[in-house]
Amino acid sequence: MLTDMRPMPAGLEALPDLALNLRWTWTHAADRLWQELSPEAWTSTRNPWLVLQIVLQARLEQCASNPAFRELVAHVTSLRNEYLTQPTWCSQSGVERPPLTAYFCLEFGLAEALPIYAGGLGILAGDHLKTASDLGVPMVGVGLLYSEGYFRQVLDADGFQQELYPPNAAYLLPIAPARDASGVQLCVTLALPGRSLTVRVWQVQVGHVPLLLLDCNDPRNSAPDRGITATLYAPNLETRLMQQMVLGIAGWRALAALGYAPQVCHINEGPAALAALERIAALMEEQALGFEQALWAARPGNVFTSHTPVAAAFDTFPPEQMLRYLRGHLARCGIDEDRFLALGRRDPADADEPFNPAYFGLRCSGRINGVSELHGTVSRQLYQDLYPRWPVHEVPIGHVTNGVHVPTWDSAGADEVWTRACGKRRWHGALEGLTPAIEALDDRTLWDLKIRERQGLVGYVRRRLARQIQQRGRDGELHKVASRVLDPNVLTIGFARRFTSYKRPNLLLRDPDRLARLLGNSHYPVQIIVAGKAHPRDEAGKTMIREWGQFCQRPDVRARAVFLEDYDIDLASEMVEGIDVWINTPRRPWEACGTSGMKVLVNGGLNLSEPDGWWAEACTPEVGWKLQGITDGDEARTDALEAESLYRLLEQEVVPLFYQRNGEGIPQRWVAMMRASMAQLAPRFSSNRMLREYFQSAYCPGAAAHERRAANNAALAVELQAWAAALRAGWHQIHIGSVQRQREGARLRCSAQVYLGEIGSGGVAVQLYADGLQGGGAEVHVLQRRAPIAGALNAFVYDLELDTPRADGDYTLRVVPYHPQAVVPLELELIHWHDAGA
C-alpha cells in the first residue's frame, strides 16, 4: 500500500505496513511493539499509525539500534506474513471459484482509531470484514469516511448529555489513498443538481480484506458539498440522500475503477440500496440491455439484509426530491423515472407515496434476510404489503442470525484459555471441536479466569472515571471517588447500549430504592456499570441518561454504581471482558438481533435478557436467564411486570447463585453455567458461523444464479423479463372455474377448470394450499395439467390426488407464476386465489 510515510530506519521498514493493516485490532502480538515505541501515544490512542506519525525521529533511530526491538519487528512481520499466506477455510472449502462480495454499509466499526461508526450496525460490519479475512472469503467493503463521524459524549454538571464533534484528521487515521494505475489518488465524479461532486477514495486494509472509504471533503467541492460526508446520520434529509448516492453510486463506480468485479453485492439496509441501481446501470451499458432486463440479470447477485424491526426507522424521500437528484442519472442510463420510483414504494401505483430505499433494495435483491430468527418473522410481517395476498409465512424473507468476531472481543486471559483448549486457529475454520474442548475445562481454570477479568475491569473503570473527573476540573474528588469505586470480588452486572425508549435502559431504575438495596446488600453485594449514548435529537433518551447519572451519584450507591461517558469500542471491549452478567431489556420484538450480549460469551459472562433477537434462540436455564417476553401491547403494564421479573431474577436467582461457594471458594453451579454458555453459545453466535452461513446459502448460490442470467448476452435474463412482462399483462384474465372434490376415506381427489387467457400454461403453476396446523408448515400441492377445455383459449383441467386427514375446506386453489429459473414471489408477486363464493 502506497503512503506518504517518512522513510523508516533500517530494520523498521515493515512498521508502516503493520500499522496500516488493521489486523492489530484483533491480534495483539504487536501491542508491545507500539507500546515500546511510544508508551504515552499508544496508551492514549491505541492507534499505531498515529504513533508512527508523531514519534520523534530520534526515538525511531534509538529503537532501530536495539537488537531486541528489531527482532520484535521481525517476529511480528513474520506472524503477519504467515497469516496472509496460509491456507484458509475458504481455499479448502471445495468451492472452485469463490465469488467476490462487495459489502456496502453506511458505517464500519473496526477500531476506535477509525471512528466512522455509531453503534451495532457498524460493529457488525467491522466484524463481518474481519471474519472474511480469517476465513479467506473474498470480500471488499465499501463505506464512507466521515470528517467528524458520530458524536463524542460528555455529561454536564446536571447529568445532561452534550455532543462534541472532534474532526477526523485523515493523515492520522490508519488509512491510505486508493490509487489508480498512475499512482494518483482515485477520485470518482458524481452528478448533483447543477454541479459535479468530486468523491475521493481511500483504502483500509483489514487483514486480507480491503475496505474502500469515500469522502467529499475535497477542495474542488463547494463548502456545503464538502460537508456531505461530515457526520454520520446527518440530521438533514437532503444530506442523507446525497450520502446514500455517494455510498451506492460512487461506491460501485470506485470498485470498477480499481478493477474489482464483484459477483455479489451485499446491501445492508436502505442507505446502501443505490448500489443496486448503479450495478443495473453498469450492466445496461456493458451488455446493451434495457432496464428491466438488467434488473433480472443483476437481482440474484444482490443480498439485502434488513437490520430494523420497525417501519419508523426507514428513511423515505419525496418523489420530487429523488428526481431532482437522480433525474439526470436515470436519463443517461435510459431508466424510466416512474418505474424507478415504483420500485421504492409499498404500492407501486401510488404516485404520491414517498420513495423508500429499503423497498427498492428488497425489490432489486435475490436474497433477503433478517438478522435473527424472530427478526425474520417480524420482517415478513413488516414487508408483507410488498407481496399482496401472499400468506405472511411465504413472504420471501429468511434470516441469518448475527454473530460477533470472537478474537476482537476475547480478553487476553480468555484467549489463553481457549488457545490451550482449542488451538490457535480455532476461529479460522469449522467449529465442531470447540464445544467438547471447553466442556472439559475444570472449575478452577474458569473461575480464576473470571476473577482476573473482573479485576482488570475494575482497574479500567477507576482509571476511566478518574479521566472523567479530571475533564470536569474536579481533581479534588479523584482519590475520594475514583480510587474507591467498585470491588473486584463483587458480582458485576453491565448494561451498555444506545439509550432510546424501545431498549428500556431504565427498566432496572423503575424502583431506584429497590435497586439501591440490591447493590448495598452487605452479605451479597452487587455492582453495576452503565454506559450508552442517546441520539442527539432523542430527548427521552437523554433524560434516561440523566436519571442513571443522578442515581450513580447517590451516596448510598456511589461505590457500587458507575455511569461511564462516551460509550465506544474501547469501553465495550473492556466491559464485555470483565462483566459477570450482561443485562439487555428491549421491548420485544423491537430488537432485531442485539449482539452486545454475544460478546461476553467467550469471556465467561452470562446473560439476563429479554427473549428477543438472538437471546430468543439462545436462552435455556443452563446458560442464562430471561424476562417474560410479554407482547400484549400495553407498554405500561408490560414494563411494570418485566421490571418486577428483572428484580426478582436478580434477588432470588442470580445473586444467591453467584455467592453459593464450595470449600475452595468456587461457585460451582455458577461456573457450570459459565462453562455451558462458553461451550454451547460462543461458537454458535460467532461471526465465523454467520459468515459461513452467508457464504454457503447466499453468496455462492447468488453468484451462480447471476452468472447464469448474465451469460450469452444475458439470454436468460431477457427470457425471464419477457415471461414476467407477459404474466403482468395478462394476469387479470386468469380465473378458476368449476372445482370438484371427491373423498374416499383419507384420499382426496381435486380437479379444477383453469382459464389462463393469453398466458401460456407453462408460465404458471396451479396449487392446492392449506395453512399449517399447530405451528407446522403450510401444505402446497401442485396440480397436474390434463385435458384442454374445448372452446376456450389456454383453458385446462388440472387435478391431483393426495392422502390427507384434513377437511376439504382447509384447502384452497391458487395460481402462481412459475419459471424454473425464477424465485416466486420474490421476483414476481402475482397470485390468484379461487373464490369459492364467486
Short mmCIF file of C-alpha atoms in Angstrom, two decimals, residues 523-707:
data_model
loop_
_atom_site.label_atom_id
_atom_site.label_comp_id
_atom_site.label_asym_id
_atom_site.label_seq_id
_atom_site.Cartn_x
_atom_site.Cartn_y
_atom_site.Cartn_z
CA HIS A 523 -23.92 -10.24 52.53
CA TYR A 524 -24.49 -10.47 48.78
CA PRO A 525 -23.31 -7.13 47.32
CA VAL A 526 -23.78 -6.24 43.65
CA GLN A 527 -22.21 -3.53 41.49
CA ILE A 528 -23.30 -2.17 38.12
CA ILE A 529 -21.52 -0.43 35.27
CA VAL A 530 -23.70 1.52 32.82
CA ALA A 531 -22.78 3.25 29.57
CA GLY A 532 -24.53 4.44 26.44
CA LYS A 533 -25.39 7.34 24.20
CA ALA A 534 -28.69 8.85 23.13
CA HIS A 535 -29.22 10.16 19.61
CA PRO A 536 -28.67 13.94 19.63
CA ARG A 537 -32.38 14.50 18.86
CA ASP A 538 -33.70 11.87 21.29
CA GLU A 539 -34.68 13.93 24.32
CA ALA A 540 -36.30 10.95 26.03
CA GLY A 541 -33.06 9.01 25.69
CA LYS A 542 -31.08 11.92 27.13
CA THR A 543 -33.45 12.09 30.08
CA MET A 544 -32.85 8.41 30.83
CA ILE A 545 -29.09 9.01 30.79
CA ARG A 546 -29.55 11.83 33.26
CA GLU A 547 -31.57 9.56 35.54
CA TRP A 548 -28.77 7.00 35.58
CA GLY A 549 -26.19 9.70 36.20
CA GLN A 550 -28.16 11.03 39.15
CA PHE A 551 -28.70 7.54 40.55
CA CYS A 552 -24.97 6.80 40.40
CA GLN A 553 -24.31 9.95 42.46
CA ARG A 554 -26.48 8.81 45.36
CA PRO A 555 -24.27 8.48 48.46
CA ASP A 556 -25.67 5.02 49.26
CA VAL A 557 -24.74 3.55 45.85
CA ARG A 558 -21.83 5.69 44.73
CA ALA A 559 -19.26 2.97 45.36
CA ARG A 560 -21.38 0.35 43.61
CA ALA A 561 -22.79 2.11 40.53
CA VAL A 562 -20.90 3.87 37.75
CA PHE A 563 -22.05 5.60 34.58
CA LEU A 564 -19.15 5.84 32.13
CA GLU A 565 -19.31 8.52 29.47
CA ASP A 566 -18.71 8.20 25.74
CA TYR A 567 -19.51 4.53 25.13
CA ASP A 568 -17.24 3.37 22.32
CA ILE A 569 -15.41 0.27 21.06
CA ASP A 570 -12.64 0.54 23.64
CA LEU A 571 -15.07 0.79 26.55
CA ALA A 572 -17.22 -2.01 25.16
CA SER A 573 -14.15 -4.24 24.86
CA GLU A 574 -13.25 -3.72 28.50
CA MET A 575 -16.81 -4.21 29.74
CA VAL A 576 -17.51 -7.45 27.90
CA GLU A 577 -14.26 -8.91 29.20
CA GLY A 578 -14.98 -8.39 32.90
CA ILE A 579 -18.76 -8.33 33.33
CA ASP A 580 -20.33 -11.29 35.16
CA VAL A 581 -23.90 -10.72 33.95
CA TRP A 582 -24.90 -8.71 30.87
CA ILE A 583 -28.38 -7.25 31.01
CA ASN A 584 -30.49 -6.36 27.97
CA THR A 585 -34.08 -5.18 28.28
CA PRO A 586 -35.53 -4.25 24.85
CA ARG A 587 -39.26 -4.19 24.27
CA ARG A 588 -39.97 -7.42 22.39
CA PRO A 589 -39.88 -7.79 19.38
CA TRP A 590 -38.12 -4.48 18.67
CA GLU A 591 -34.55 -5.78 18.98
CA ALA A 592 -33.60 -7.11 15.55
CA CYS A 593 -30.74 -9.13 16.99
CA GLY A 594 -28.62 -7.34 19.59
CA THR A 595 -25.02 -8.55 19.62
CA SER A 596 -23.69 -6.90 22.80
CA GLY A 597 -24.59 -9.92 24.92
CA MET A 598 -22.83 -12.25 22.47
CA LYS A 599 -19.52 -10.54 23.21
CA VAL A 600 -19.43 -11.68 26.85
CA LEU A 601 -19.82 -15.38 25.94
CA VAL A 602 -16.18 -16.12 25.12
CA ASN A 603 -15.10 -14.43 28.37
CA GLY A 604 -17.37 -16.46 30.62
CA GLY A 605 -20.00 -13.76 31.10
CA LEU A 606 -23.67 -14.75 31.42
CA ASN A 607 -26.78 -13.07 30.02
CA LEU A 608 -30.00 -11.94 31.64
CA SER A 609 -32.15 -10.57 28.86
CA GLU A 610 -35.49 -10.13 27.22
CA PRO A 611 -36.14 -13.18 24.97
CA ASP A 612 -35.78 -11.03 21.88
CA GLY A 613 -33.39 -11.12 18.94
CA TRP A 614 -30.61 -13.66 19.37
CA TRP A 615 -31.45 -14.40 23.02
CA ALA A 616 -34.83 -15.82 21.97
CA GLU A 617 -32.83 -18.54 20.17
CA ALA A 618 -30.08 -18.96 22.73
CA CYS A 619 -31.58 -18.89 26.20
CA THR A 620 -32.01 -22.08 28.22
CA PRO A 621 -31.84 -22.43 32.01
CA GLU A 622 -28.36 -23.94 31.64
CA VAL A 623 -26.81 -20.83 30.07
CA GLY A 624 -28.64 -17.77 31.44
CA TRP A 625 -31.88 -16.09 32.44
CA LYS A 626 -34.70 -14.41 30.56
CA LEU A 627 -37.54 -11.99 31.28
CA GLN A 628 -41.13 -12.87 30.50
CA GLY A 629 -41.20 -11.68 26.88
CA ILE A 630 -44.63 -10.04 27.20
CA THR A 631 -46.04 -8.63 23.95
CA ASP A 632 -49.65 -7.72 24.80
CA GLY A 633 -49.39 -4.12 23.53
CA ASP A 634 -49.93 -2.45 26.91
CA GLU A 635 -46.49 -0.90 27.39
CA ALA A 636 -47.08 0.44 30.90
CA ARG A 637 -48.33 -2.93 32.14
CA THR A 638 -45.57 -4.79 30.33
CA ASP A 639 -42.84 -2.57 31.77
CA ALA A 640 -44.20 -2.95 35.30
CA LEU A 641 -44.39 -6.74 35.06
CA GLU A 642 -40.99 -7.12 33.46
CA ALA A 643 -39.30 -4.75 35.90
CA GLU A 644 -40.65 -6.94 38.69
CA SER A 645 -39.37 -10.01 36.84
CA LEU A 646 -35.94 -8.42 36.47
CA TYR A 647 -35.69 -7.53 40.17
CA ARG A 648 -36.93 -10.97 41.22
CA LEU A 649 -34.47 -12.82 39.00
CA LEU A 650 -31.58 -10.80 40.38
CA GLU A 651 -32.64 -11.05 44.01
CA GLN A 652 -33.76 -14.68 44.11
CA GLU A 653 -31.67 -16.45 41.47
CA VAL A 654 -28.70 -14.58 40.04
CA VAL A 655 -27.17 -13.03 43.15
CA PRO A 656 -27.58 -16.03 45.51
CA LEU A 657 -26.15 -18.37 42.88
CA PHE A 658 -23.02 -16.21 42.46
CA TYR A 659 -22.29 -16.30 46.20
CA GLN A 660 -23.03 -20.00 46.68
CA ARG A 661 -19.42 -21.26 47.15
CA ASN A 662 -17.80 -24.60 47.88
CA GLY A 663 -14.92 -25.17 50.29
CA GLU A 664 -12.43 -23.80 47.74
CA GLY A 665 -14.40 -20.59 47.30
CA ILE A 666 -15.70 -21.58 43.87
CA PRO A 667 -19.39 -21.10 42.95
CA GLN A 668 -19.72 -24.47 41.25
CA ARG A 669 -23.23 -24.05 39.84
CA TRP A 670 -22.31 -20.59 38.53
CA VAL A 671 -19.17 -21.95 36.89
CA ALA A 672 -21.25 -24.77 35.36
CA MET A 673 -23.37 -22.09 33.67
CA MET A 674 -20.23 -20.28 32.53
CA ARG A 675 -18.92 -23.49 31.00
CA ALA A 676 -22.20 -24.29 29.26
CA SER A 677 -22.53 -20.73 27.92
CA MET A 678 -18.96 -20.64 26.62
CA ALA A 679 -19.08 -24.12 25.10
CA GLN A 680 -22.54 -24.02 23.54
CA LEU A 681 -23.12 -20.36 22.67
CA ALA A 682 -19.75 -18.79 21.84
CA PRO A 683 -19.24 -20.91 18.68
CA ARG A 684 -22.92 -20.78 17.69
CA PHE A 685 -23.10 -16.98 17.90
CA SER A 686 -19.71 -16.25 16.39
CA SER A 687 -19.38 -14.39 13.11
CA ASN A 688 -17.47 -17.43 11.88
CA ARG A 689 -20.76 -19.37 11.83
CA MET A 690 -22.63 -16.33 10.50
CA LEU A 691 -20.32 -15.68 7.54
CA ARG A 692 -20.05 -19.34 6.57
CA GLU A 693 -23.86 -19.36 6.51
CA TYR A 694 -23.95 -16.30 4.24
CA PHE A 695 -21.25 -17.76 2.02
CA GLN A 696 -22.96 -21.13 1.59
CA SER A 697 -26.60 -20.06 1.47
CA ALA A 698 -26.42 -16.63 -0.18
CA TYR A 699 -23.11 -15.64 -1.74
CA CYS A 700 -22.31 -18.81 -3.69
CA PRO A 701 -25.87 -19.55 -4.92
CA GLY A 702 -26.43 -15.88 -5.71
CA ALA A 703 -23.23 -15.59 -7.71
CA ALA A 704 -24.04 -18.76 -9.66
CA ALA A 705 -27.57 -17.53 -10.48
CA HIS A 706 -26.24 -14.13 -11.55
CA GLU A 707 -23.66 -15.79 -13.79
#
